[in-house]
Amino acid sequence: DAGVIQSPRHEVTEMGQEVTLRCKPISGHNSLFWYRQTMMRGLELLIYFNNNVPIDDSGMPEDRFSAKMPNASFSTLKIQPSEPRDSAVYFCASSLGDSRTEAFFGQGTRLTVV
Amino acid sequence: DQQVKQNSPSLSVQEGRISILNCDYTNSMFDYFLWYKKYPAEGPTFLISISSIKDKNEDGRFTVFLNKSAKHLSLHIVPSQPGDSAVYFCAATRGGDKLIFGTGTRLQVFP
């Protein structure tokens, strides 16, 4: 398996534009997590899906952020409209169980909003 | 409110010596703790974990110690190797619920 695949690796966009980040989890994994990494706050959980169903989205900053998981092999994180403070590295991770099981992370998407 | 704290942003250790990375938490309901390691331009990778029913877990050169009364855990790396140079994240969860990460400690192992 190629591991968790995220695209794009880098994204530079102008403030106000829509940004869509994509994730393909490891086949067979039933949990998917979206994290955001910043210097000040470290790794923050944005949203957690189990069997394609959002379980906990309390970490989603505001209504500008939305996430979907239409099937077991694909998820998206959308920011509309984007703002400079959204600049961060966004990671997707998947696992076979809950947070106690090893999560496998993608390489991340570095988002810069100018 | 940072429930998981890594108060040392960086640590420098000589090759062959012991590296000790510390982590404190505030929520006494956390019952499972994990350490992840992250190299530049890569995603974090799982390193080692410990349940709150234990006070020590060992895996090769890596040992995690848990002191529940002090709400403190530490990761020991013995002996340290240059390839261990990375950012180490401590994380905690309650009942497998959302994972709360610390802000990370950058370890540098020099020859």
PDB file of N, CA, C and O in Angstrom, chain A residues 2-75:
ATOM      1  N   ALA A   2       0.449   2.287  -0.704  1.00  0.00           N
ATOM      2  CA  ALA A   2       1.255   3.490  -0.831  1.00  0.00           C
ATOM      3  C   ALA A   2       1.141   4.383   0.382  1.00  0.00           C
ATOM      4  O   ALA A   2       1.776   5.418   0.445  1.00  0.00           O
ATOM      5  N   GLY A   3       0.329   4.020   1.336  1.00  0.00           N
ATOM      6  CA  GLY A   3       0.150   4.881   2.488  1.00  0.00           C
ATOM      7  C   GLY A   3      -0.950   5.885   2.233  1.00  0.00           C
ATOM      8  O   GLY A   3      -1.674   5.827   1.233  1.00  0.00           O
ATOM      9  N   VAL A   4      -1.091   6.840   3.135  1.00  0.00           N
ATOM     10  CA  VAL A   4      -2.090   7.890   3.002  1.00  0.00           C
ATOM     11  C   VAL A   4      -1.582   8.897   1.974  1.00  0.00           C
ATOM     12  O   VAL A   4      -0.445   9.379   2.081  1.00  0.00           O
ATOM     13  N   ILE A   5      -2.407   9.192   1.008  1.00  0.00           N
ATOM     14  CA  ILE A   5      -1.997  10.089  -0.064  1.00  0.00           C
ATOM     15  C   ILE A   5      -2.781  11.391   0.019  1.00  0.00           C
ATOM     16  O   ILE A   5      -4.021  11.377   0.033  1.00  0.00           O
ATOM     17  N   GLN A   6      -2.046  12.495   0.083  1.00  0.00           N
ATOM     18  CA  GLN A   6      -2.668  13.809   0.129  1.00  0.00           C
ATOM     19  C   GLN A   6      -2.276  14.612  -1.106  1.00  0.00           C
ATOM     20  O   GLN A   6      -1.170  14.497  -1.607  1.00  0.00           O
ATOM     21  N   SER A   7      -3.203  15.423  -1.549  1.00  0.00           N
ATOM     22  CA  SER A   7      -2.901  16.343  -2.653  1.00  0.00           C
ATOM     23  C   SER A   7      -3.662  17.638  -2.461  1.00  0.00           C
ATOM     24  O   SER A   7      -4.758  17.635  -1.865  1.00  0.00           O
ATOM     25  N   PRO A   8      -3.099  18.767  -2.919  1.00  0.00           N
ATOM     26  CA  PRO A   8      -1.727  18.887  -3.407  1.00  0.00           C
ATOM     27  C   PRO A   8      -0.733  18.893  -2.257  1.00  0.00           C
ATOM     28  O   PRO A   8      -1.128  18.941  -1.101  1.00  0.00           O
ATOM     29  N   ARG A   9       0.549  18.855  -2.537  1.00  0.00           N
ATOM     30  CA  ARG A   9       1.566  18.952  -1.492  1.00  0.00           C
ATOM     31  C   ARG A   9       1.732  20.392  -1.030  1.00  0.00           C
ATOM     32  O   ARG A   9       1.991  20.654   0.144  1.00  0.00           O
ATOM     33  N   HIS A  10       1.598  21.283  -1.976  1.00  0.00           N
ATOM     34  CA  HIS A  10       1.709  22.715  -1.680  1.00  0.00           C
ATOM     35  C   HIS A  10       0.584  23.452  -2.385  1.00  0.00           C
ATOM     36  O   HIS A  10       0.207  23.096  -3.502  1.00  0.00           O
ATOM     37  N   GLU A  11       0.045  24.452  -1.713  1.00  0.00           N
ATOM     38  CA  GLU A  11      -1.015  25.258  -2.306  1.00  0.00           C
ATOM     39  C   GLU A  11      -0.810  26.693  -1.874  1.00  0.00           C
ATOM     40  O   GLU A  11      -0.734  26.985  -0.678  1.00  0.00           O
ATOM     41  N   VAL A  12      -0.718  27.574  -2.854  1.00  0.00           N
ATOM     42  CA  VAL A  12      -0.649  29.003  -2.579  1.00  0.00           C
ATOM     43  C   VAL A  12      -1.877  29.642  -3.220  1.00  0.00           C
ATOM     44  O   VAL A  12      -2.126  29.435  -4.414  1.00  0.00           O
ATOM     45  N   THR A  13      -2.632  30.369  -2.448  1.00  0.00           N
ATOM     46  CA  THR A  13      -3.852  30.952  -2.958  1.00  0.00           C
ATOM     47  C   THR A  13      -4.041  32.354  -2.407  1.00  0.00           C
ATOM     48  O   THR A  13      -3.425  32.716  -1.396  1.00  0.00           O
ATOM     49  N   GLU A  14      -4.893  33.090  -3.052  1.00  0.00           N
ATOM     50  CA  GLU A  14      -5.172  34.452  -2.582  1.00  0.00           C
ATOM     51  C   GLU A  14      -6.330  34.446  -1.600  1.00  0.00           C
ATOM     52  O   GLU A  14      -7.254  33.617  -1.708  1.00  0.00           O
ATOM     53  N   MET A  15      -6.273  35.360  -0.670  1.00  0.00           N
ATOM     54  CA  MET A  15      -7.342  35.500   0.306  1.00  0.00           C
ATOM     55  C   MET A  15      -8.692  35.598  -0.401  1.00  0.00           C
ATOM     56  O   MET A  15      -8.833  36.303  -1.408  1.00  0.00           O
ATOM     57  N   GLY A  16      -9.669  34.872   0.125  1.00  0.00           N
ATOM     58  CA  GLY A  16     -11.002  34.904  -0.459  1.00  0.00           C
ATOM     59  C   GLY A  16     -11.287  33.765  -1.411  1.00  0.00           C
ATOM     60  O   GLY A  16     -12.448  33.494  -1.728  1.00  0.00           O
ATOM     61  N   GLN A  17     -10.233  33.091  -1.858  1.00  0.00           N
ATOM     62  CA  GLN A  17     -10.431  31.981  -2.790  1.00  0.00           C
ATOM     63  C   GLN A  17     -10.820  30.708  -2.039  1.00  0.00           C
ATOM     64  O   GLN A  17     -10.540  30.537  -0.850  1.00  0.00           O
ATOM     65  N   GLU A  18     -11.440  29.800  -2.780  1.00  0.00           N
ATOM     66  CA  GLU A  18     -11.787  28.493  -2.226  1.00  0.00           C
ATOM     67  C   GLU A  18     -10.597  27.550  -2.374  1.00  0.00           C
ATOM     68  O   GLU A  18      -9.914  27.545  -3.406  1.00  0.00           O
ATOM     69  N   VAL A  19     -10.355  26.780  -1.322  1.00  0.00           N
ATOM     70  CA  VAL A  19      -9.258  25.807  -1.333  1.00  0.00           C
ATOM     71  C   VAL A  19      -9.824  24.432  -1.003  1.00  0.00           C
ATOM     72  O   VAL A  19     -10.620  24.293  -0.065  1.00  0.00           O
ATOM     73  N   THR A  20      -9.430  23.432  -1.777  1.00  0.00           N
ATOM     74  CA  THR A  20      -9.863  22.059  -1.502  1.00  0.00           C
ATOM     75  C   THR A  20      -8.650  21.156  -1.348  1.00  0.00           C
ATOM     76  O   THR A  20      -7.822  21.066  -2.255  1.00  0.00           O
ATOM     77  N   LEU A  21      -8.554  20.513  -0.202  1.00  0.00           N
ATOM     78  CA  LEU A  21      -7.485  19.567   0.063  1.00  0.00           C
ATOM     79  C   LEU A  21      -8.068  18.160  -0.017  1.00  0.00           C
ATOM     80  O   LEU A  21      -9.195  17.920   0.423  1.00  0.00           O
ATOM     81  N   ARG A  22      -7.268  17.236  -0.554  1.00  0.00           N
ATOM     82  CA  ARG A  22      -7.763  15.895  -0.818  1.00  0.00           C
ATOM     83  C   ARG A  22      -6.951  14.830  -0.089  1.00  0.00           C
ATOM     84  O   ARG A  22      -5.754  15.006   0.148  1.00  0.00           O
ATOM     85  N   CYS A  23      -7.618  13.740   0.242  1.00  0.00           N
ATOM     86  CA  CYS A  23      -6.966  12.668   0.980  1.00  0.00           C
ATOM     87  C   CYS A  23      -7.502  11.315   0.561  1.00  0.00           C
ATOM     88  O   CYS A  23      -8.718  11.110   0.460  1.00  0.00           O
ATOM     89  N   LYS A  24      -6.574  10.383   0.340  1.00  0.00           N
ATOM     90  CA  LYS A  24      -6.931   8.985   0.081  1.00  0.00           C
ATOM     91  C   LYS A  24      -6.362   8.160   1.234  1.00  0.00           C
ATOM     92  O   LYS A  24      -5.142   8.033   1.355  1.00  0.00           O
ATOM     93  N   PRO A  25      -7.202   7.607   2.085  1.00  0.00           N
ATOM     94  CA  PRO A  25      -6.682   6.845   3.235  1.00  0.00           C
ATOM     95  C   PRO A  25      -6.166   5.480   2.803  1.00  0.00           C
ATOM     96  O   PRO A  25      -6.353   5.061   1.658  1.00  0.00           O
ATOM     97  N   ILE A  26      -5.535   4.788   3.729  1.00  0.00           N
ATOM     98  CA  ILE A  26      -5.071   3.436   3.473  1.00  0.00           C
ATOM     99  C   ILE A  26      -6.295   2.515   3.343  1.00  0.00           C
ATOM    100  O   ILE A  26      -7.224   2.585   4.157  1.00  0.00           O
ATOM    101  N   SER A  27      -6.256   1.674   2.336  1.00  0.00           N
ATOM    102  CA  SER A  27      -7.376   0.774   2.087  1.00  0.00           C
ATOM    103  C   SER A  27      -7.639  -0.121   3.299  1.00  0.00           C
ATOM    104  O   SER A  27      -6.717  -0.709   3.862  1.00  0.00           O
ATOM    105  N   GLY A  28      -8.900  -0.182   3.698  1.00  0.00           N
ATOM    106  CA  GLY A  28      -9.278  -1.023   4.833  1.00  0.00           C
ATOM    107  C   GLY A  28      -9.363  -0.284   6.148  1.00  0.00           C
ATOM    108  O   GLY A  28      -9.946  -0.786   7.112  1.00  0.00           O
ATOM    109  N   HIS A  29      -8.754   0.897   6.211  1.00  0.00           N
ATOM    110  CA  HIS A  29      -8.850   1.691   7.434  1.00  0.00           C
ATOM    111  C   HIS A  29     -10.250   2.283   7.557  1.00  0.00           C
ATOM    112  O   HIS A  29     -10.822   2.751   6.575  1.00  0.00           O
ATOM    113  N   ASN A  30     -10.791   2.273   8.777  1.00  0.00           N
ATOM    114  CA  ASN A  30     -12.155   2.762   8.952  1.00  0.00           C
ATOM    115  C   ASN A  30     -12.236   4.115   9.645  1.00  0.00           C
ATOM    116  O   ASN A  30     -13.320   4.661   9.818  1.00  0.00           O
ATOM    117  N   SER A  31     -11.101   4.659  10.066  1.00  0.00           N
ATOM    118  CA  SER A  31     -11.099   5.978  10.700  1.00  0.00           C
ATOM    119  C   SER A  31     -10.222   6.931   9.893  1.00  0.00           C
ATOM    120  O   SER A  31      -9.142   6.550   9.429  1.00  0.00           O
ATOM    121  N   LEU A  32     -10.691   8.169   9.757  1.00  0.00           N
ATOM    122  CA  LEU A  32      -9.930   9.184   9.025  1.00  0.00           C
ATOM    123  C   LEU A  32      -9.959  10.471   9.826  1.00  0.00           C
ATOM    124  O   LEU A  32     -10.994  10.866  10.371  1.00  0.00           O
ATOM    125  N   PHE A  33      -8.793  11.107   9.898  1.00  0.00           N
ATOM    126  CA  PHE A  33      -8.619  12.308  10.703  1.00  0.00           C
ATOM    127  C   PHE A  33      -8.015  13.415   9.845  1.00  0.00           C
ATOM    128  O   PHE A  33      -7.123  13.162   9.039  1.00  0.00           O
ATOM    129  N   TRP A  34      -8.478  14.619  10.041  1.00  0.00           N
ATOM    130  CA  TRP A  34      -7.849  15.807   9.456  1.00  0.00           C
ATOM    131  C   TRP A  34      -7.255  16.625  10.609  1.00  0.00           C
ATOM    132  O   TRP A  34      -7.960  16.960  11.572  1.00  0.00           O
ATOM    133  N   TYR A  35      -5.944  16.945  10.471  1.00  0.00           N
ATOM    134  CA  TYR A  35      -5.253  17.747  11.459  1.00  0.00           C
ATOM    135  C   TYR A  35      -4.679  19.001  10.799  1.00  0.00           C
ATOM    136  O   TYR A  35      -4.396  19.018   9.606  1.00  0.00           O
ATOM    137  N   ARG A  36      -4.464  20.015  11.614  1.00  0.00           N
ATOM    138  CA  ARG A  36      -3.782  21.223  11.178  1.00  0.00           C
ATOM    139  C   ARG A  36      -2.596  21.446  12.106  1.00  0.00           C
ATOM    140  O   ARG A  36      -2.735  21.354  13.338  1.00  0.00           O
ATOM    141  N   GLN A  37      -1.431  21.729  11.497  1.00  0.00           N
ATOM    142  CA  GLN A  37      -0.241  21.998  12.308  1.00  0.00           C
ATOM    143  C   GLN A  37       0.190  23.439  12.153  1.00  0.00           C
ATOM    144  O   GLN A  37       0.411  23.920  11.045  1.00  0.00           O
ATOM    145  N   THR A  38       0.325  24.126  13.285  1.00  0.00           N
ATOM    146  CA  THR A  38       0.883  25.472  13.308  1.00  0.00           C
ATOM    147  C   THR A  38       1.955  25.531  14.392  1.00  0.00           C
ATOM    148  O   THR A  38       1.983  24.677  15.292  1.00  0.00           O
ATOM    149  N   MET A  39       2.817  26.531  14.307  1.00  0.00           N
ATOM    150  CA  MET A  39       3.884  26.660  15.291  1.00  0.00           C
ATOM    151  C   MET A  39       3.309  26.887  16.685  1.00  0.00           C
ATOM    152  O   MET A  39       3.799  26.341  17.678  1.00  0.00           O
ATOM    153  N   MET A  40       2.278  27.706  16.746  1.00  0.00           N
ATOM    154  CA  MET A  40       1.758  28.104  18.057  1.00  0.00           C
ATOM    155  C   MET A  40       0.945  26.999  18.729  1.00  0.00           C
ATOM    156  O   MET A  40       1.001  26.842  19.947  1.00  0.00           O
ATOM    157  N   ARG A  41       0.198  26.254  17.951  1.00  0.00           N
ATOM    158  CA  ARG A  41      -0.767  25.312  18.542  1.00  0.00           C
ATOM    159  C   ARG A  41      -0.428  23.849  18.279  1.00  0.00           C
ATOM    160  O   ARG A  41      -1.147  22.959  18.734  1.00  0.00           O
ATOM    161  N   GLY A  42       0.655  23.602  17.560  1.00  0.00           N
ATOM    162  CA  GLY A  42       1.020  22.222  17.293  1.00  0.00           C
ATOM    163  C   GLY A  42       0.017  21.549  16.377  1.00  0.00           C
ATOM    164  O   GLY A  42      -0.521  22.178  15.471  1.00  0.00           O
ATOM    165  N   LEU A  43      -0.258  20.279  16.638  1.00  0.00           N
ATOM    166  CA  LEU A  43      -1.190  19.506  15.830  1.00  0.00           C
ATOM    167  C   LEU A  43      -2.585  19.567  16.457  1.00  0.00           C
ATOM    168  O   LEU A  43      -2.792  19.124  17.577  1.00  0.00           O
ATOM    169  N   GLU A  44      -3.531  20.076  15.702  1.00  0.00           N
ATOM    170  CA  GLU A  44      -4.910  20.169  16.193  1.00  0.00           C
ATOM    171  C   GLU A  44      -5.811  19.303  15.340  1.00  0.00           C
ATOM    172  O   GLU A  44      -5.761  19.385  14.107  1.00  0.00           O
ATOM    173  N   LEU A  45      -6.663  18.516  15.988  1.00  0.00           N
ATOM    174  CA  LEU A  45      -7.639  17.719  15.255  1.00  0.00           C
ATOM    175  C   LEU A  45      -8.770  18.618  14.777  1.00  0.00           C
ATOM    176  O   LEU A  45      -9.376  19.347  15.565  1.00  0.00           O
ATOM    177  N   LEU A  46      -9.025  18.573  13.488  1.00  0.00           N
ATOM    178  CA  LEU A  46     -10.124  19.361  12.914  1.00  0.00           C
ATOM    179  C   LEU A  46     -11.411  18.549  12.901  1.00  0.00           C
ATOM    180  O   LEU A  46     -12.461  18.996  13.357  1.00  0.00           O
ATOM    181  N   ILE A  47     -11.322  17.326  12.355  1.00  0.00           N
ATOM    182  CA  ILE A  47     -12.503  16.476  12.231  1.00  0.00           C
ATOM    183  C   ILE A  47     -12.085  15.023  12.157  1.00  0.00           C
ATOM    184  O   ILE A  47     -10.982  14.712  11.714  1.00  0.00           O
ATOM    185  N   TYR A  48     -12.977  14.145  12.600  1.00  0.00           N
ATOM    186  CA  TYR A  48     -12.705  12.706  12.675  1.00  0.00           C
ATOM    187  C   TYR A  48     -13.910  11.972  12.096  1.00  0.00           C
ATOM    188  O   TYR A  48     -15.040  12.221  12.495  1.00  0.00           O
ATOM    189  N   PHE A  49     -13.633  11.127  11.116  1.00  0.00           N
ATOM    190  CA  PHE A  49     -14.659  10.277  10.496  1.00  0.00           C
ATOM    191  C   PHE A  49     -14.450   8.829  10.942  1.00  0.00           C
ATOM    192  O   PHE A  49     -13.311   8.357  11.035  1.00  0.00           O
ATOM    193  N   ASN A  50     -15.518   8.129  11.164  1.00  0.00           N
ATOM    194  CA  ASN A  50     -15.472   6.689  11.376  1.00  0.00           C
ATOM    195  C   ASN A  50     -16.487   6.046  10.451  1.00  0.00           C
ATOM    196  O   ASN A  50     -17.668   6.420  10.477  1.00  0.00           O
ATOM    197  N   ASN A  51     -16.022   5.097   9.646  1.00  0.00           N
ATOM    198  CA  ASN A  51     -16.891   4.476   8.633  1.00  0.00           C
ATOM    199  C   ASN A  51     -17.619   5.525   7.803  1.00  0.00           C
ATOM    200  O   ASN A  51     -18.831   5.430   7.560  1.00  0.00           O
ATOM    201  N   ASN A  52     -16.881   6.538   7.393  1.00  0.00           N
ATOM    202  CA  ASN A  52     -17.332   7.615   6.503  1.00  0.00           C
ATOM    203  C   ASN A  52     -18.280   8.611   7.171  1.00  0.00           C
ATOM    204  O   ASN A  52     -18.749   9.540   6.512  1.00  0.00           O
ATOM    205  N   VAL A  53     -18.552   8.442   8.435  1.00  0.00           N
ATOM    206  CA  VAL A  53     -19.489   9.314   9.139  1.00  0.00           C
ATOM    207  C   VAL A  53     -18.713  10.263  10.050  1.00  0.00           C
ATOM    208  O   VAL A  53     -17.850   9.811  10.808  1.00  0.00           O
ATOM    209  N   PRO A  54     -18.987  11.579   9.971  1.00  0.00           N
ATOM    210  CA  PRO A  54     -18.287  12.507  10.876  1.00  0.00           C
ATOM    211  C   PRO A  54     -18.689  12.255  12.327  1.00  0.00           C
ATOM    212  O   PRO A  54     -19.866  12.293  12.656  1.00  0.00           O
ATOM    213  N   ILE A  55     -17.705  11.991  13.175  1.00  0.00           N
ATOM    214  CA  ILE A  55     -17.946  11.674  14.576  1.00  0.00           C
ATOM    215  C   ILE A  55     -17.729  12.894  15.465  1.00  0.00           C
ATOM    216  O   ILE A  55     -18.470  13.141  16.405  1.00  0.00           O
ATOM    217  N   ASP A  56     -16.668  13.636  15.165  1.00  0.00           N
ATOM    218  CA  ASP A  56     -16.314  14.783  15.997  1.00  0.00           C
ATOM    219  C   ASP A  56     -15.774  15.882  15.098  1.00  0.00           C
ATOM    220  O   ASP A  56     -14.714  15.717  14.513  1.00  0.00           O
ATOM    221  N   ASP A  57     -16.509  16.957  14.961  1.00  0.00           N
ATOM    222  CA  ASP A  57     -16.040  18.091  14.158  1.00  0.00           C
ATOM    223  C   ASP A  57     -15.867  19.323  15.022  1.00  0.00           C
ATOM    224  O   ASP A  57     -15.872  20.450  14.517  1.00  0.00           O
ATOM    225  N   SER A  58     -15.702  19.116  16.312  1.00  0.00           N
ATOM    226  CA  SER A  58     -15.598  20.252  17.238  1.00  0.00           C
ATOM    227  C   SER A  58     -14.331  21.074  17.003  1.00  0.00           C
ATOM    228  O   SER A  58     -14.244  22.214  17.438  1.00  0.00           O
ATOM    229  N   GLY A  59     -13.364  20.505  16.305  1.00  0.00           N
ATOM    230  CA  GLY A  59     -12.135  21.234  16.031  1.00  0.00           C
ATOM    231  C   GLY A  59     -12.174  22.081  14.779  1.00  0.00           C
ATOM    232  O   GLY A  59     -11.247  22.847  14.517  1.00  0.00           O
ATOM    233  N   MET A  60     -13.228  21.990  14.021  1.00  0.00           N
ATOM    234  CA  MET A  60     -13.349  22.799  12.809  1.00  0.00           C
ATOM    235  C   MET A  60     -13.497  24.251  13.239  1.00  0.00           C
ATOM    236  O   MET A  60     -14.445  24.601  13.959  1.00  0.00           O
ATOM    237  N   PRO A  61     -12.595  25.122  12.771  1.00  0.00           N
ATOM    238  CA  PRO A  61     -12.525  26.488  13.303  1.00  0.00           C
ATOM    239  C   PRO A  61     -13.812  27.288  13.148  1.00  0.00           C
ATOM    240  O   PRO A  61     -14.234  27.960  14.067  1.00  0.00           O
ATOM    241  N   GLU A  62     -14.423  27.215  12.032  1.00  0.00           N
ATOM    242  CA  GLU A  62     -15.617  28.032  11.786  1.00  0.00           C
ATOM    243  C   GLU A  62     -16.303  27.544  10.527  1.00  0.00           C
ATOM    244  O   GLU A  62     -15.869  26.572   9.908  1.00  0.00           O
ATOM    245  N   ASP A  63     -17.377  28.201  10.185  1.00  0.00           N
ATOM    246  CA  ASP A  63     -18.184  27.730   9.060  1.00  0.00           C
ATOM    247  C   ASP A  63     -17.455  27.771   7.723  1.00  0.00           C
ATOM    248  O   ASP A  63     -17.920  27.179   6.752  1.00  0.00           O
ATOM    249  N   ARG A  64     -16.345  28.443   7.666  1.00  0.00           N
ATOM    250  CA  ARG A  64     -15.605  28.496   6.410  1.00  0.00           C
ATOM    251  C   ARG A  64     -14.969  27.144   6.087  1.00  0.00           C
ATOM    252  O   ARG A  64     -14.600  26.875   4.959  1.00  0.00           O
ATOM    253  N   PHE A  65     -14.871  26.294   7.092  1.00  0.00           N
ATOM    254  CA  PHE A  65     -14.258  24.978   6.913  1.00  0.00           C
ATOM    255  C   PHE A  65     -15.367  23.924   6.806  1.00  0.00           C
ATOM    256  O   PHE A  65     -16.319  23.916   7.583  1.00  0.00           O
ATOM    257  N   SER A  66     -15.185  23.012   5.842  1.00  0.00           N
ATOM    258  CA  SER A  66     -16.097  21.880   5.737  1.00  0.00           C
ATOM    259  C   SER A  66     -15.319  20.664   5.269  1.00  0.00           C
ATOM    260  O   SER A  66     -14.312  20.790   4.567  1.00  0.00           O
ATOM    261  N   ALA A  67     -15.768  19.489   5.661  1.00  0.00           N
ATOM    262  CA  ALA A  67     -15.104  18.247   5.268  1.00  0.00           C
ATOM    263  C   ALA A  67     -16.152  17.221   4.883  1.00  0.00           C
ATOM    264  O   ALA A  67     -17.241  17.181   5.444  1.00  0.00           O
ATOM    265  N   LYS A  68     -15.770  16.410   3.899  1.00  0.00           N
ATOM    266  CA  LYS A  68     -16.669  15.357   3.436  1.00  0.00           C
ATOM    267  C   LYS A  68     -15.893  14.061   3.276  1.00  0.00           C
ATOM    268  O   LYS A  68     -14.684  14.070   3.038  1.00  0.00           O
ATOM    269  N   MET A  69     -16.625  12.974   3.385  1.00  0.00           N
ATOM    270  CA  MET A  69     -16.042  11.662   3.095  1.00  0.00           C
ATOM    271  C   MET A  69     -17.113  10.868   2.349  1.00  0.00           C
ATOM    272  O   MET A  69     -17.875  10.106   2.967  1.00  0.00           O
ATOM    273  N   PRO A  70     -17.208  11.055   1.048  1.00  0.00           N
ATOM    274  CA  PRO A  70     -18.276  10.426   0.265  1.00  0.00           C
ATOM    275  C   PRO A  70     -18.163   8.912   0.187  1.00  0.00           C
ATOM    276  O   PRO A  70     -19.178   8.230  -0.016  1.00  0.00           O
ATOM    277  N   ASN A  71     -16.939   8.388   0.340  1.00  0.00           N
ATOM    278  CA  ASN A  71     -16.748   6.940   0.367  1.00  0.00           C
ATOM    279  C   ASN A  71     -15.499   6.602   1.173  1.00  0.00           C
ATOM    280  O   ASN A  71     -14.784   7.508   1.623  1.00  0.00           O
ATOM    281  N   ALA A  72     -15.253   5.322   1.328  1.00  0.00           N
ATOM    282  CA  ALA A  72     -14.168   4.883   2.208  1.00  0.00           C
ATOM    283  C   ALA A  72     -12.779   5.213   1.679  1.00  0.00           C
ATOM    284  O   ALA A  72     -11.793   5.074   2.407  1.00  0.00           O
ATOM    285  N   SER A  73     -12.663   5.639   0.439  1.00  0.00           N
ATOM    286  CA  SER A  73     -11.344   5.847  -0.139  1.00  0.00           C
ATOM    287  C   SER A  73     -11.055   7.306  -0.488  1.00  0.00           C
ATOM    288  O   SER A  73     -10.070   7.589  -1.158  1.00  0.00           O
ATOM    289  N   PHE A  74     -11.884   8.229  -0.001  1.00  0.00           N
ATOM    290  CA  PHE A  74     -11.658   9.614  -0.398  1.00  0.00           C
ATOM    291  C   PHE A  74     -12.286  10.582   0.614  1.00  0.00           C
ATOM    292  O   PHE A  74     -13.416  10.384   1.066  1.00  0.00           O
ATOM    293  N   SER A  75     -11.536  11.644   0.896  1.00  0.00           N
ATOM    294  CA  SER A  75     -12.065  12.691   1.757  1.00  0.00           C
ATOM    295  C   SER A  75     -11.542  14.036   1.279  1.00  0.00           C
ATOM    296  O   SER A  75     -10.457  14.119   0.696  1.00  0.00           O
TER     297      SER A  75
END
